[in-house]
Amino acid sequence: MSPLRSSAWYAGRGRDAYIHRAWMRRGLPGSAFDGRPQIAIANTASDLTPCNSHLDEVAEHVKRGVWEAGGVPLNLPVVSLGETQLRPTAMLWRNMAAMATEEMLRGNPIDGVVLLGGCDKTIPALLMAAASVDLPAVVVPGGPMLTGTFRGVPLGCGTDVWRLSEEVRAGTLSRDDFLASESSMIRSRGHCNTMGTASTMGLLAEALGTTLPGTAGLPAADSRLLAQAHESGRLVVEMVAQDRRPRGLFTRGSFNNSIVALAAIGGSTNAVVHLLAIAGRLGVPLTLDDFDRIGSAVPLLVDLQPAGRHLMEDLHRAGGLAAVLREVIDLLDPEALTVAGRPLVETLDTARIWDREVIRSRDDPLRPHAGIAVLRGNLAPNGAIIKPAAASPHLLNHRGRAVVFDSIEDLRARIDDPALDVAADSVLVLRGCGPRGYPGMPEVSNLPLPTKLLRAGVRDMVRVCDGRMSGTAYGTVVLHVSPEAAAGGPLALVRTGDVISLDIASRRIDVEVPDEELAQRTPNEATLAGFADPHRGWERLYIDHVGQAHTGADLDFLVGRSGSEVARESH
Ligand code: FES
């Protein structure tokens, strides 16, 4: 076995090794620096990331496993991103969290890392960091919360907030009843229990091979999560001994498996930007079109909100991710490995479906085709996406008059104006919400419907936006339009009254304006005023370097990996 990376800090009898050991002792025995792997626990626990606030307890169990296997566990609190609390959007900080974590892993005497995440952006940021620093790494997803109920009915985190708040606006639910449900939604520790982004990214981390098989989807309150955390601590020590690193583990086949899983579970559209960004860090050539090519014909097998009825606790009870993947095993890459060293497909042998209401069989899917559709056209030359399974069948092929909003403020000011010239067949357009324009690409693409239409019974309209959409949301929403309006995309040129055509079968999204006329248009002042222009700090750096959605919205100078080498000593 080659010398441990940490031996560059701790080995020897010189002054520098003395300093490194002495300051770390604080109760650690001398043997801690005598060739034992130093394992960081990159921990996103934070009171301001409530979905991850239990991760300190998970970390304690990881530590036990690390000690047991002969390693030295080291708690490494890293930037944490709370989806519901952070303004202007947690996505603005994903790349910063990834960069900070990468640099702390590289700069410290670390041989391997266990990544503790949960809330939406935390697992993507941790995986991006681990991919770039290329140290042996295992993910322990923090797990979903238990099902909360209100007046005898389960409440799905996120999805039911959107649904109930629309009912209030439609006048079919009182505000008092809506507010009475508030204390019932979050029943326990853990992240959102619908198939939102956190659930999706936890499950995709496992499909990608980055978790100990059988870990993702375990409810946060389930004691088996702590046992898996313990085993993950043991595993990472073994990975260090065998030099099992991300660049050797995660291949094109691993991403193929993630895309198949994304479709079969009916996962969040946010997974598209996250998987593209992680692949970019690994140097795996993944493109937007791969999601359509690999995933769009995969059947939807999981009946979870927002596409279906159940919640994550039900999915675990019904057999979990392994049972889902076993149904589509012929679509999986047989050679793609997991961190445990075996191909993913070999871990599925004993998986069974225990409740076919929650996990459907391949010959009785919830929907025959579930994946992401990638659209192109003169509105989205570099692509846009839509999740047909979350869309209304009658809108999958639609032409309508555009009603354009230049910013989220413009939308809020006018959407409920009784004088707004809008009809059920209009196409609502919101721009200025891309990575640069907002900044950070917020989850606003499922823009609210006008109250007057809600009250008339309308529950879905075609919406087009350069932002993202919560994984817990639903509707006929064309999102991630690229290039975004603030990056010179044609979305900036659409005017209220233009006709927009959406044809999902032929994968087109177009504005019916002749090319010559479109080429002569320029963004109006209100459009330009809707684009962010910060003068300092992370937001400035972000805007100057962020890529577009179709490439994963990473910063240009963070794509790829630097590895774990650090040439110079600190003193
Ligand atoms: Fe944290 Fe939903 S808000 S996962």
Coordinates of C-alpha atoms and ligand atoms in Angstrom, one line a residue:
M1 CA 0.0 0.0 0.0
S2 CA 1.4 3.4 -0.9
P3 CA 1.9 5.9 2.0
L4 CA -1.1 7.6 3.3
R5 CA -1.7 11.2 2.1
S6 CA -1.8 12.3 5.7
S7 CA 1.7 11.0 6.3
A8 CA 2.9 14.1 4.5
W9 CA 1.7 16.0 7.6
Y10 CA 2.3 13.5 10.4
A11 CA 5.2 11.2 9.5
G12 CA 8.8 11.9 10.5
R13 CA 10.8 13.5 13.3
G14 CA 11.1 17.0 12.0
R15 CA 9.7 20.3 13.2
D16 CA 6.7 20.4 10.9
A17 CA 5.5 16.9 11.7
Y18 CA 5.9 17.8 15.4
I19 CA 3.6 20.8 15.0
H20 CA 1.0 18.9 13.0
R21 CA 0.8 16.1 15.6
A22 CA 1.1 18.2 18.7
W23 CA -1.8 20.5 17.9
M24 CA -4.0 17.6 17.0
R25 CA -3.3 15.4 20.1
R26 CA -5.8 16.8 22.6
G27 CA -6.6 13.4 24.0
L28 CA -5.7 11.4 20.8
P29 CA -3.1 8.7 21.4
G30 CA 0.2 8.8 19.6
S31 CA -1.0 5.8 17.5
A32 CA -3.6 8.1 15.9
F33 CA -0.7 9.5 13.8
D34 CA 1.1 6.3 13.2
G35 CA -0.2 5.3 9.8
R36 CA -3.9 5.3 10.5
P37 CA -6.2 6.8 7.8
Q38 CA -7.5 10.2 8.7
I39 CA -11.2 10.3 7.8
A40 CA -13.1 13.6 7.5
I41 CA -16.8 13.6 8.2
A42 CA -17.9 16.4 6.0
N43 CA -21.0 17.4 8.0
T44 CA -23.7 19.8 6.8
A45 CA -25.5 19.8 10.1
S46 CA -26.8 23.2 10.9
D47 CA -29.7 24.6 12.9
L48 CA -30.4 26.8 9.8
T49 CA -30.6 23.7 7.6
P50 CA -33.4 22.0 9.6
C51 CA -33.5 19.0 7.3
N52 CA -29.9 18.3 8.3
S53 CA -30.0 19.2 11.9
H54 CA -29.8 15.5 13.0
L55 CA -26.6 14.8 11.2
D56 CA -24.4 15.3 14.3
E57 CA -25.9 12.1 15.7
V58 CA -25.3 10.4 12.3
A59 CA -21.7 11.6 12.5
E60 CA -21.2 10.0 15.9
H61 CA -22.1 6.6 14.4
V62 CA -19.8 7.2 11.4
K63 CA -17.0 7.9 13.9
R64 CA -17.6 4.6 15.7
G65 CA -17.2 2.7 12.4
V66 CA -14.1 4.6 11.5
W67 CA -12.4 3.8 14.9
E68 CA -13.5 0.2 14.6
A69 CA -11.8 -0.2 11.2
G70 CA -8.6 1.4 12.4
G71 CA -9.1 5.0 11.2
V72 CA -9.2 8.4 12.9
P73 CA -12.5 10.2 12.4
L74 CA -12.5 14.0 12.2
N75 CA -15.6 16.1 12.2
L76 CA -15.4 18.7 9.5
P77 CA -18.4 21.1 9.5
V78 CA -18.9 22.4 6.0
V79 CA -21.1 25.1 4.4
S80 CA -24.7 24.0 4.8
L81 CA -27.6 25.2 2.6
G82 CA -31.1 25.3 4.0
E83 CA -33.5 25.2 1.1
T84 CA -36.4 27.0 2.8
Q85 CA -34.3 29.7 4.6
L86 CA -31.6 30.9 2.2
R87 CA -32.1 34.0 0.1
P88 CA -32.2 34.6 -2.8
T89 CA -31.9 30.9 -3.4
A90 CA -29.9 28.0 -2.0
M91 CA -28.7 27.2 -5.6
L92 CA -26.7 30.5 -5.6
W93 CA -24.5 28.9 -2.9
R94 CA -24.2 25.3 -4.2
N95 CA -21.0 26.0 -6.1
M96 CA -19.6 28.0 -3.1
A97 CA -20.3 25.1 -0.8
A98 CA -18.7 22.7 -3.2
M99 CA -15.6 24.9 -3.6
A100 CA -15.2 25.4 0.2
T101 CA -15.6 21.7 0.9
E102 CA -13.2 20.8 -1.9
E103 CA -10.5 23.2 -0.6
M104 CA -10.9 22.1 3.1
L105 CA -10.5 18.5 2.1
R106 CA -7.5 19.3 -0.1
G107 CA -5.8 21.6 2.4
N108 CA -6.1 19.3 5.4
P109 CA -4.4 16.0 6.3
I110 CA -7.3 13.9 5.1
D111 CA -7.2 10.4 3.5
G112 CA -10.9 9.8 2.9
V113 CA -14.2 11.4 3.6
V114 CA -17.7 10.5 4.6
L115 CA -20.2 13.0 3.2
L116 CA -23.3 13.8 5.3
G117 CA -26.0 15.7 3.4
G118 CA -29.7 15.8 3.0
C119 CA -31.5 19.0 2.1
D120 CA -31.6 19.7 -1.6
K121 CA -28.2 21.2 -2.5
T122 CA -26.1 19.6 0.2
I123 CA -25.5 16.2 -1.4
P124 CA -24.8 17.7 -4.9
A125 CA -22.3 20.2 -3.4
L126 CA -20.6 17.4 -1.4
L127 CA -20.3 15.1 -4.4
M128 CA -19.0 17.9 -6.6
A129 CA -16.3 18.6 -4.0
A130 CA -15.4 14.9 -3.6
A131 CA -15.2 14.5 -7.3
S132 CA -12.8 17.4 -7.7
V133 CA -10.5 16.5 -4.8
D134 CA -10.7 12.8 -5.8
L135 CA -10.3 11.3 -2.3
P136 CA -12.1 8.1 -1.3
A137 CA -15.6 9.2 -0.4
V138 CA -18.8 7.7 0.8
V139 CA -22.2 9.5 1.0
V140 CA -24.6 8.9 3.9
P141 CA -27.9 10.6 2.9
G142 CA -29.6 12.0 6.0
G143 CA -32.9 10.5 5.0
P144 CA -36.5 11.7 4.7
M145 CA -38.8 12.7 7.5
L146 CA -41.7 10.5 8.6
T147 CA -45.1 11.1 7.2
G148 CA -47.1 13.8 8.9
T149 CA -50.9 13.8 8.9
F150 CA -53.5 16.6 9.2
R151 CA -57.1 15.7 10.0
G152 CA -56.4 12.1 9.1
V153 CA -54.8 12.8 5.8
P154 CA -51.0 12.5 5.0
L155 CA -49.3 15.8 4.1
G156 CA -46.5 15.8 1.6
C157 CA -43.7 18.3 2.3
G158 CA -43.7 21.0 -0.3
T159 CA -46.2 19.4 -2.7
D160 CA -49.1 20.0 -0.3
V161 CA -47.9 23.5 0.5
W162 CA -48.2 24.3 -3.2
R163 CA -51.5 22.5 -3.5
L164 CA -53.1 24.0 -0.3
S165 CA -51.9 27.5 -1.0
E166 CA -53.5 27.3 -4.5
E167 CA -56.7 26.1 -2.9
V168 CA -56.7 29.2 -0.7
R169 CA -56.2 31.5 -3.7
A170 CA -58.9 29.6 -5.5
G171 CA -61.3 30.2 -2.6
T172 CA -61.8 26.5 -1.9
L173 CA -59.9 26.4 1.4
S174 CA -59.9 29.0 4.2
R175 CA -56.7 30.6 5.3
D176 CA -57.3 29.5 8.9
D177 CA -57.5 25.8 7.8
F178 CA -54.4 26.3 5.7
L179 CA -52.5 27.7 8.6
A180 CA -53.8 25.0 11.0
S181 CA -51.9 22.4 8.9
E182 CA -48.6 24.1 9.4
S183 CA -47.6 22.3 12.5
S184 CA -48.5 18.9 11.1
M185 CA -46.3 18.8 8.0
I186 CA -42.9 18.3 9.5
R187 CA -43.4 15.3 11.7
S188 CA -39.8 14.3 12.5
R189 CA -36.1 14.9 11.7
G190 CA -35.1 14.5 8.1
H191 CA -35.6 16.1 4.7
C192 CA -38.8 16.5 2.6
N193 CA -40.7 13.3 2.3
T194 CA -42.0 13.8 -1.2
M195 CA -40.0 12.8 -4.3
G196 CA -38.5 16.3 -4.2
T197 CA -34.9 17.2 -4.8
A198 CA -33.5 15.9 -1.5
S199 CA -35.2 12.5 -1.9
T200 CA -34.1 12.4 -5.5
M201 CA -30.5 13.2 -4.9
G202 CA -30.2 10.8 -1.9
L203 CA -31.5 8.0 -4.1
L204 CA -29.4 9.1 -7.1
A205 CA -26.3 9.1 -4.9
E206 CA -27.0 5.5 -4.4
A207 CA -27.8 4.7 -8.0
L208 CA -24.5 6.5 -8.9
G209 CA -22.7 4.1 -6.6
T210 CA -21.6 6.6 -3.9
T211 CA -23.4 5.1 -0.9
L212 CA -23.3 1.8 0.8
P213 CA -26.1 0.0 -1.0
G214 CA -29.3 0.0 1.0
T215 CA -28.7 3.4 2.7
A216 CA -30.6 5.9 0.6
G217 CA -34.2 6.4 1.5
L218 CA -33.9 5.1 5.0
P219 CA -36.0 7.5 7.0
A220 CA -34.0 9.9 9.2
A221 CA -35.7 8.6 12.3
D222 CA -35.0 4.9 11.5
S223 CA -32.3 3.4 13.7
R224 CA -31.0 1.4 10.7
L225 CA -29.7 4.7 9.3
L226 CA -27.3 4.9 12.2
A227 CA -26.2 1.3 11.6
Q228 CA -25.6 2.1 8.0
A229 CA -23.6 5.2 9.1
H230 CA -21.5 3.0 11.2
E231 CA -20.9 0.6 8.3
S232 CA -20.1 3.6 6.0
G233 CA -17.4 4.6 8.5
R234 CA -15.8 1.2 8.3
L235 CA -16.2 1.2 4.5
V236 CA -14.3 4.4 3.9
V237 CA -11.3 3.1 5.8
E238 CA -11.3 0.1 3.5
M239 CA -11.6 2.3 0.5
V240 CA -8.5 4.3 1.6
A241 CA -6.6 1.0 1.9
Q242 CA -7.6 0.0 -1.6
D243 CA -7.2 3.5 -3.0
R244 CA -10.8 3.4 -4.3
R245 CA -11.3 7.0 -5.6
P246 CA -14.2 8.7 -7.4
R247 CA -12.3 8.9 -10.7
G248 CA -11.9 5.1 -10.8
L249 CA -15.4 4.3 -9.6
F250 CA -17.8 6.6 -11.3
T251 CA -18.0 6.2 -15.0
R252 CA -20.4 7.0 -17.9
G253 CA -22.2 3.8 -16.9
S254 CA -22.7 5.1 -13.3
F255 CA -24.5 8.2 -14.8
N256 CA -26.5 6.0 -17.1
N257 CA -27.8 4.2 -14.0
S258 CA -28.6 7.5 -12.3
I259 CA -30.6 8.7 -15.3
V260 CA -32.6 5.4 -15.4
A261 CA -33.2 5.7 -11.7
L262 CA -34.2 9.3 -12.0
A263 CA -36.9 8.3 -14.5
A264 CA -38.1 5.2 -12.6
I265 CA -38.6 7.0 -9.3
G266 CA -40.1 10.1 -11.0
G267 CA -37.4 12.3 -9.6
S268 CA -36.9 16.0 -9.5
T269 CA -35.9 18.0 -12.6
N270 CA -33.2 19.6 -10.4
A271 CA -31.3 16.4 -10.7
V272 CA -30.4 17.3 -14.3
V273 CA -28.3 20.3 -13.3
H274 CA -26.7 18.5 -10.4
L275 CA -25.8 15.4 -12.3
L276 CA -24.4 17.5 -15.1
A277 CA -22.3 19.4 -12.6
I278 CA -21.0 16.3 -10.9
A279 CA -20.1 14.7 -14.2
G280 CA -18.3 17.9 -15.2
R281 CA -16.1 17.6 -12.1
L282 CA -15.3 13.9 -12.9
G283 CA -14.6 14.6 -16.6
V284 CA -17.5 12.2 -17.6
P285 CA -18.9 13.5 -20.9
L286 CA -22.6 13.8 -20.0
T287 CA -24.9 16.1 -21.9
L288 CA -28.5 17.3 -21.6
D289 CA -29.6 15.1 -24.4
D290 CA -28.4 12.0 -22.5
F291 CA -31.3 12.5 -20.1
D292 CA -33.8 12.3 -22.9
R293 CA -32.0 9.5 -24.8
I294 CA -31.5 7.3 -21.8
G295 CA -34.4 8.2 -19.5
S296 CA -37.4 9.4 -21.5
A297 CA -38.7 5.9 -22.3
V298 CA -38.2 4.5 -18.8
P299 CA -41.5 3.7 -17.1
L300 CA -42.4 5.6 -13.9
L301 CA -42.6 2.9 -11.2
V302 CA -42.9 4.8 -8.0
D303 CA -46.2 6.2 -6.9
L304 CA -45.0 9.1 -4.8
Q305 CA -46.0 12.8 -4.6
P306 CA -45.8 15.0 -6.6
A307 CA -46.4 12.6 -9.6
G308 CA -48.5 10.2 -7.4
R309 CA -49.9 9.6 -4.0
H310 CA -47.4 8.2 -1.5
L311 CA -44.4 9.4 0.5
M312 CA -40.8 8.3 1.1
E313 CA -41.6 6.3 4.2
D314 CA -43.9 4.3 2.0
L315 CA -41.2 3.8 -0.6
H316 CA -38.9 2.4 2.0
R317 CA -41.5 0.1 3.4
A318 CA -42.3 -1.1 -0.1
G319 CA -38.8 -2.2 -0.9
G320 CA -36.9 1.0 -1.5
L321 CA -34.6 1.9 -4.4
A322 CA -33.2 -1.6 -4.8
A323 CA -36.7 -3.0 -5.5
V324 CA -37.2 -0.2 -8.1
L325 CA -33.9 -0.8 -9.8
R326 CA -34.4 -4.5 -9.9
E327 CA -37.5 -3.9 -12.1
V328 CA -35.3 -2.1 -14.7
I329 CA -32.1 -4.1 -14.2
D330 CA -31.8 -4.7 -17.9
L331 CA -31.4 -1.0 -18.5
L332 CA -28.6 -0.6 -16.0
D333 CA -24.9 -0.7 -16.8
P334 CA -23.7 -4.1 -15.5
E335 CA -20.2 -2.9 -14.7
A336 CA -20.8 0.3 -12.9
L337 CA -19.4 0.0 -9.4
T338 CA -20.5 1.1 -6.0
V339 CA -18.2 2.4 -3.3
A340 CA -18.4 -1.1 -1.7
G341 CA -16.5 -2.4 -4.7
R342 CA -19.1 -4.5 -6.4
P343 CA -21.2 -3.6 -9.4
L344 CA -24.5 -2.0 -8.5
V345 CA -26.5 -4.6 -10.3
E346 CA -25.0 -7.4 -8.1
T347 CA -26.4 -5.7 -5.0
L348 CA -30.0 -6.0 -6.3
D349 CA -30.4 -9.8 -6.1
T350 CA -32.4 -10.0 -2.9
A351 CA -34.5 -6.9 -3.6
R352 CA -38.3 -7.5 -3.6
I353 CA -41.4 -5.3 -4.0
W354 CA -43.5 -5.6 -0.8
D355 CA -46.3 -3.2 -1.8
R356 CA -47.2 -2.9 -5.4
E357 CA -49.4 0.1 -4.8
V358 CA -46.2 2.1 -4.0
I359 CA -43.7 0.4 -6.3
R360 CA -45.3 -0.7 -9.5
S361 CA -44.0 -3.6 -11.6
R362 CA -42.5 -3.0 -15.0
D363 CA -45.6 -4.4 -16.7
D364 CA -47.9 -2.2 -14.7
P365 CA -46.2 1.2 -14.4
L366 CA -47.7 4.4 -13.1
R367 CA -46.8 5.9 -16.5
P368 CA -45.3 4.1 -19.4
H369 CA -42.7 6.9 -20.1
A370 CA -41.4 8.9 -17.2
G371 CA -38.1 10.6 -17.9
I372 CA -37.2 14.2 -18.7
A373 CA -37.9 15.5 -22.2
V374 CA -35.3 17.9 -23.6
L375 CA -36.8 20.6 -25.8
R376 CA -35.2 22.8 -28.4
G377 CA -36.4 25.5 -30.7
N378 CA -35.9 29.2 -31.3
L379 CA -36.8 29.9 -27.6
A380 CA -34.2 27.5 -26.3
P381 CA -31.3 27.0 -28.7
N382 CA -29.3 25.2 -26.1
G383 CA -32.2 23.3 -24.6
A384 CA -34.9 23.4 -22.0
I385 CA -36.5 20.6 -20.1
I386 CA -40.0 19.4 -19.1
K387 CA -41.2 16.6 -17.0
P388 CA -44.1 15.2 -19.0
A389 CA -45.2 13.0 -16.1
A390 CA -45.9 16.1 -14.1
A391 CA -47.7 17.9 -16.9
S392 CA -51.3 17.9 -18.0
P393 CA -52.0 15.6 -21.0
H394 CA -54.1 18.2 -22.7
L395 CA -51.2 20.7 -22.7
L396 CA -48.5 18.5 -24.1
N397 CA -49.1 19.9 -27.6
H398 CA -50.2 23.5 -27.2
R399 CA -50.2 26.9 -28.9
G400 CA -51.0 30.0 -26.9
R401 CA -50.5 33.7 -26.6
A402 CA -47.6 34.7 -24.4
V403 CA -48.1 36.7 -21.2
V404 CA -44.6 37.9 -20.3
F405 CA -43.2 38.9 -16.9
D406 CA -39.8 40.5 -16.7
S407 CA -39.0 39.5 -13.1
I408 CA -40.4 37.8 -10.1
E409 CA -41.4 41.2 -8.8
D410 CA -43.2 42.0 -12.0
L411 CA -45.0 38.7 -11.7
R412 CA -46.1 39.3 -8.2
A413 CA -47.3 42.8 -9.0
R414 CA -49.5 41.7 -11.9
I415 CA -50.4 38.1 -11.8
D416 CA -53.6 38.7 -9.7
D417 CA -54.5 42.0 -11.4
P418 CA -58.1 41.5 -12.5
A419 CA -57.2 43.5 -15.6
L420 CA -54.4 41.2 -16.7
D421 CA -55.2 40.1 -20.2
V422 CA -54.8 36.3 -19.7
A423 CA -56.8 33.2 -20.6
A424 CA -56.6 29.5 -19.8
D425 CA -54.8 28.8 -23.0
S426 CA -52.3 31.6 -22.6
V427 CA -48.6 30.7 -22.1
L428 CA -47.1 32.4 -19.0
V429 CA -43.5 33.4 -19.5
L430 CA -41.2 34.4 -16.7
R431 CA -37.6 35.5 -17.4
G432 CA -34.6 36.9 -15.5
C433 CA -34.5 33.7 -13.3
G434 CA -31.5 31.9 -14.8
P435 CA -28.2 31.4 -13.1
R436 CA -27.0 34.9 -13.9
G437 CA -30.3 36.8 -14.0
Y438 CA -31.6 36.2 -10.5
P439 CA -28.8 35.3 -9.6
G440 CA -28.7 31.6 -8.7
M441 CA -31.5 30.1 -10.8
P442 CA -34.3 29.9 -8.2
E443 CA -37.2 27.5 -8.0
V444 CA -39.9 29.8 -9.4
S445 CA -40.6 28.3 -12.8
N446 CA -44.0 26.8 -11.7
L447 CA -45.3 30.4 -11.5
P448 CA -48.7 30.7 -9.8
L449 CA -51.7 30.8 -11.9
P450 CA -53.8 34.0 -12.0
T451 CA -56.4 33.9 -9.2
K452 CA -59.2 34.7 -11.6
L453 CA -58.4 31.6 -13.6
L454 CA -58.0 29.5 -10.5
R455 CA -61.4 30.6 -9.4
A456 CA -62.7 29.6 -12.8
G457 CA -61.4 26.1 -12.2
V458 CA -58.1 26.2 -14.2
R459 CA -55.4 24.1 -12.5
D460 CA -52.6 24.1 -15.0
M461 CA -51.3 26.3 -17.8
V462 CA -48.1 26.1 -20.0
R463 CA -45.4 28.1 -18.3
V464 CA -41.9 28.9 -19.7
C465 CA -39.0 30.1 -17.6
D466 CA -35.2 30.1 -17.4
G467 CA -35.3 29.2 -13.7
R468 CA -35.7 25.9 -11.9
M469 CA -38.8 24.3 -10.3
S470 CA -39.0 22.7 -6.9
G471 CA -38.9 18.9 -7.2
T472 CA -42.1 18.8 -5.1
A473 CA -44.0 20.9 -7.7
Y474 CA -46.0 19.9 -10.7
G475 CA -47.5 21.3 -13.9
T476 CA -46.8 21.9 -17.5
V477 CA -43.6 23.8 -17.0
V478 CA -40.8 24.3 -19.5
L479 CA -37.8 25.2 -17.4
H480 CA -34.0 25.6 -17.5
V481 CA -34.4 27.5 -20.8
S482 CA -30.9 28.0 -22.1
P483 CA -29.4 30.4 -22.8
E484 CA -31.2 32.3 -20.1
A485 CA -32.6 35.8 -20.9
A486 CA -29.7 37.5 -19.0
A487 CA -27.1 35.6 -21.0
G488 CA -28.5 36.8 -24.3
G489 CA -31.1 34.1 -24.8
P490 CA -34.1 34.7 -27.1
L491 CA -36.4 34.4 -24.1
A492 CA -35.4 38.1 -23.5
L493 CA -37.0 39.0 -26.8
V494 CA -40.5 37.5 -26.4
R495 CA -43.3 40.0 -26.1
T496 CA -46.7 39.7 -24.7
G497 CA -49.0 38.7 -27.5
D498 CA -46.5 36.5 -29.4
V499 CA -47.7 33.0 -30.0
I500 CA -45.6 30.2 -28.3
S501 CA -45.9 26.6 -29.4
L502 CA -45.0 23.6 -27.3
D503 CA -44.9 20.2 -28.9
I504 CA -43.4 17.6 -26.5
A505 CA -43.7 14.7 -28.9
S506 CA -41.4 16.5 -31.4
R507 CA -39.4 18.1 -28.5
R508 CA -40.0 21.7 -29.7
I509 CA -40.5 25.0 -27.9
D510 CA -40.8 28.0 -30.3
V511 CA -42.0 31.5 -30.5
E512 CA -43.9 32.0 -33.7
V513 CA -42.0 35.1 -34.8
P514 CA -39.9 35.1 -38.0
D515 CA -36.2 34.7 -37.5
E516 CA -35.5 38.1 -39.2
E517 CA -37.9 39.9 -36.8
L518 CA -36.5 38.1 -33.8
A519 CA -33.0 39.1 -34.8
Q520 CA -34.0 42.7 -35.0
R521 CA -35.6 42.8 -31.5
T522 CA -33.6 43.9 -28.4
P523 CA -34.5 43.4 -24.8
N524 CA -36.6 46.3 -23.5
E525 CA -35.6 48.4 -20.5
A526 CA -37.9 46.6 -18.1
T527 CA -36.3 43.3 -19.1
L528 CA -32.8 44.6 -18.6
A529 CA -33.8 46.0 -15.2
G530 CA -34.9 42.6 -14.1
F531 CA -31.4 41.2 -14.4
A532 CA -29.2 41.2 -11.3
D533 CA -26.0 43.2 -11.3
P534 CA -24.3 42.9 -7.9
H535 CA -21.1 44.9 -7.4
R536 CA -19.2 42.7 -5.0
G537 CA -18.7 39.4 -3.2
W538 CA -19.7 35.9 -4.2
E539 CA -22.6 37.1 -6.3
R540 CA -20.3 39.1 -8.5
L541 CA -17.9 36.2 -8.8
Y542 CA -20.8 33.9 -9.5
I543 CA -22.3 36.0 -12.2
D544 CA -19.0 36.4 -14.0
H545 CA -18.2 32.7 -14.1
V546 CA -21.4 30.6 -13.9
G547 CA -22.3 28.4 -16.8
Q548 CA -25.7 27.9 -18.2
A549 CA -28.2 25.3 -17.1
H550 CA -27.6 22.9 -19.9
T551 CA -24.0 22.3 -18.7
G552 CA -24.9 22.1 -15.0
A553 CA -24.5 25.8 -13.9
D554 CA -21.1 25.2 -12.4
L555 CA -18.5 28.0 -12.3
D556 CA -16.2 27.8 -15.3
F557 CA -13.0 27.6 -13.2
L558 CA -14.4 24.7 -11.0
V559 CA -15.2 22.3 -13.8
G560 CA -12.8 19.3 -13.7
R561 CA -10.6 18.3 -10.8
S562 CA -7.5 19.5 -9.1
G563 CA -6.8 16.3 -7.2
S564 CA -5.6 16.2 -3.6
E565 CA -2.0 17.3 -4.0
V566 CA -0.8 20.4 -2.0
A567 CA 2.8 21.3 -2.7
R568 CA 3.7 23.7 0.0
E569 CA 3.9 23.6 3.8
S570 CA 2.1 26.2 6.0
H571 CA 5.2 27.4 7.8
Ligands
FES1 FE1 -34.9 20.6 3.0 FE2 -37.0 20.1 1.4 S1 -36.5 21.9 2.5 S2 -35.3 18.9 1.7

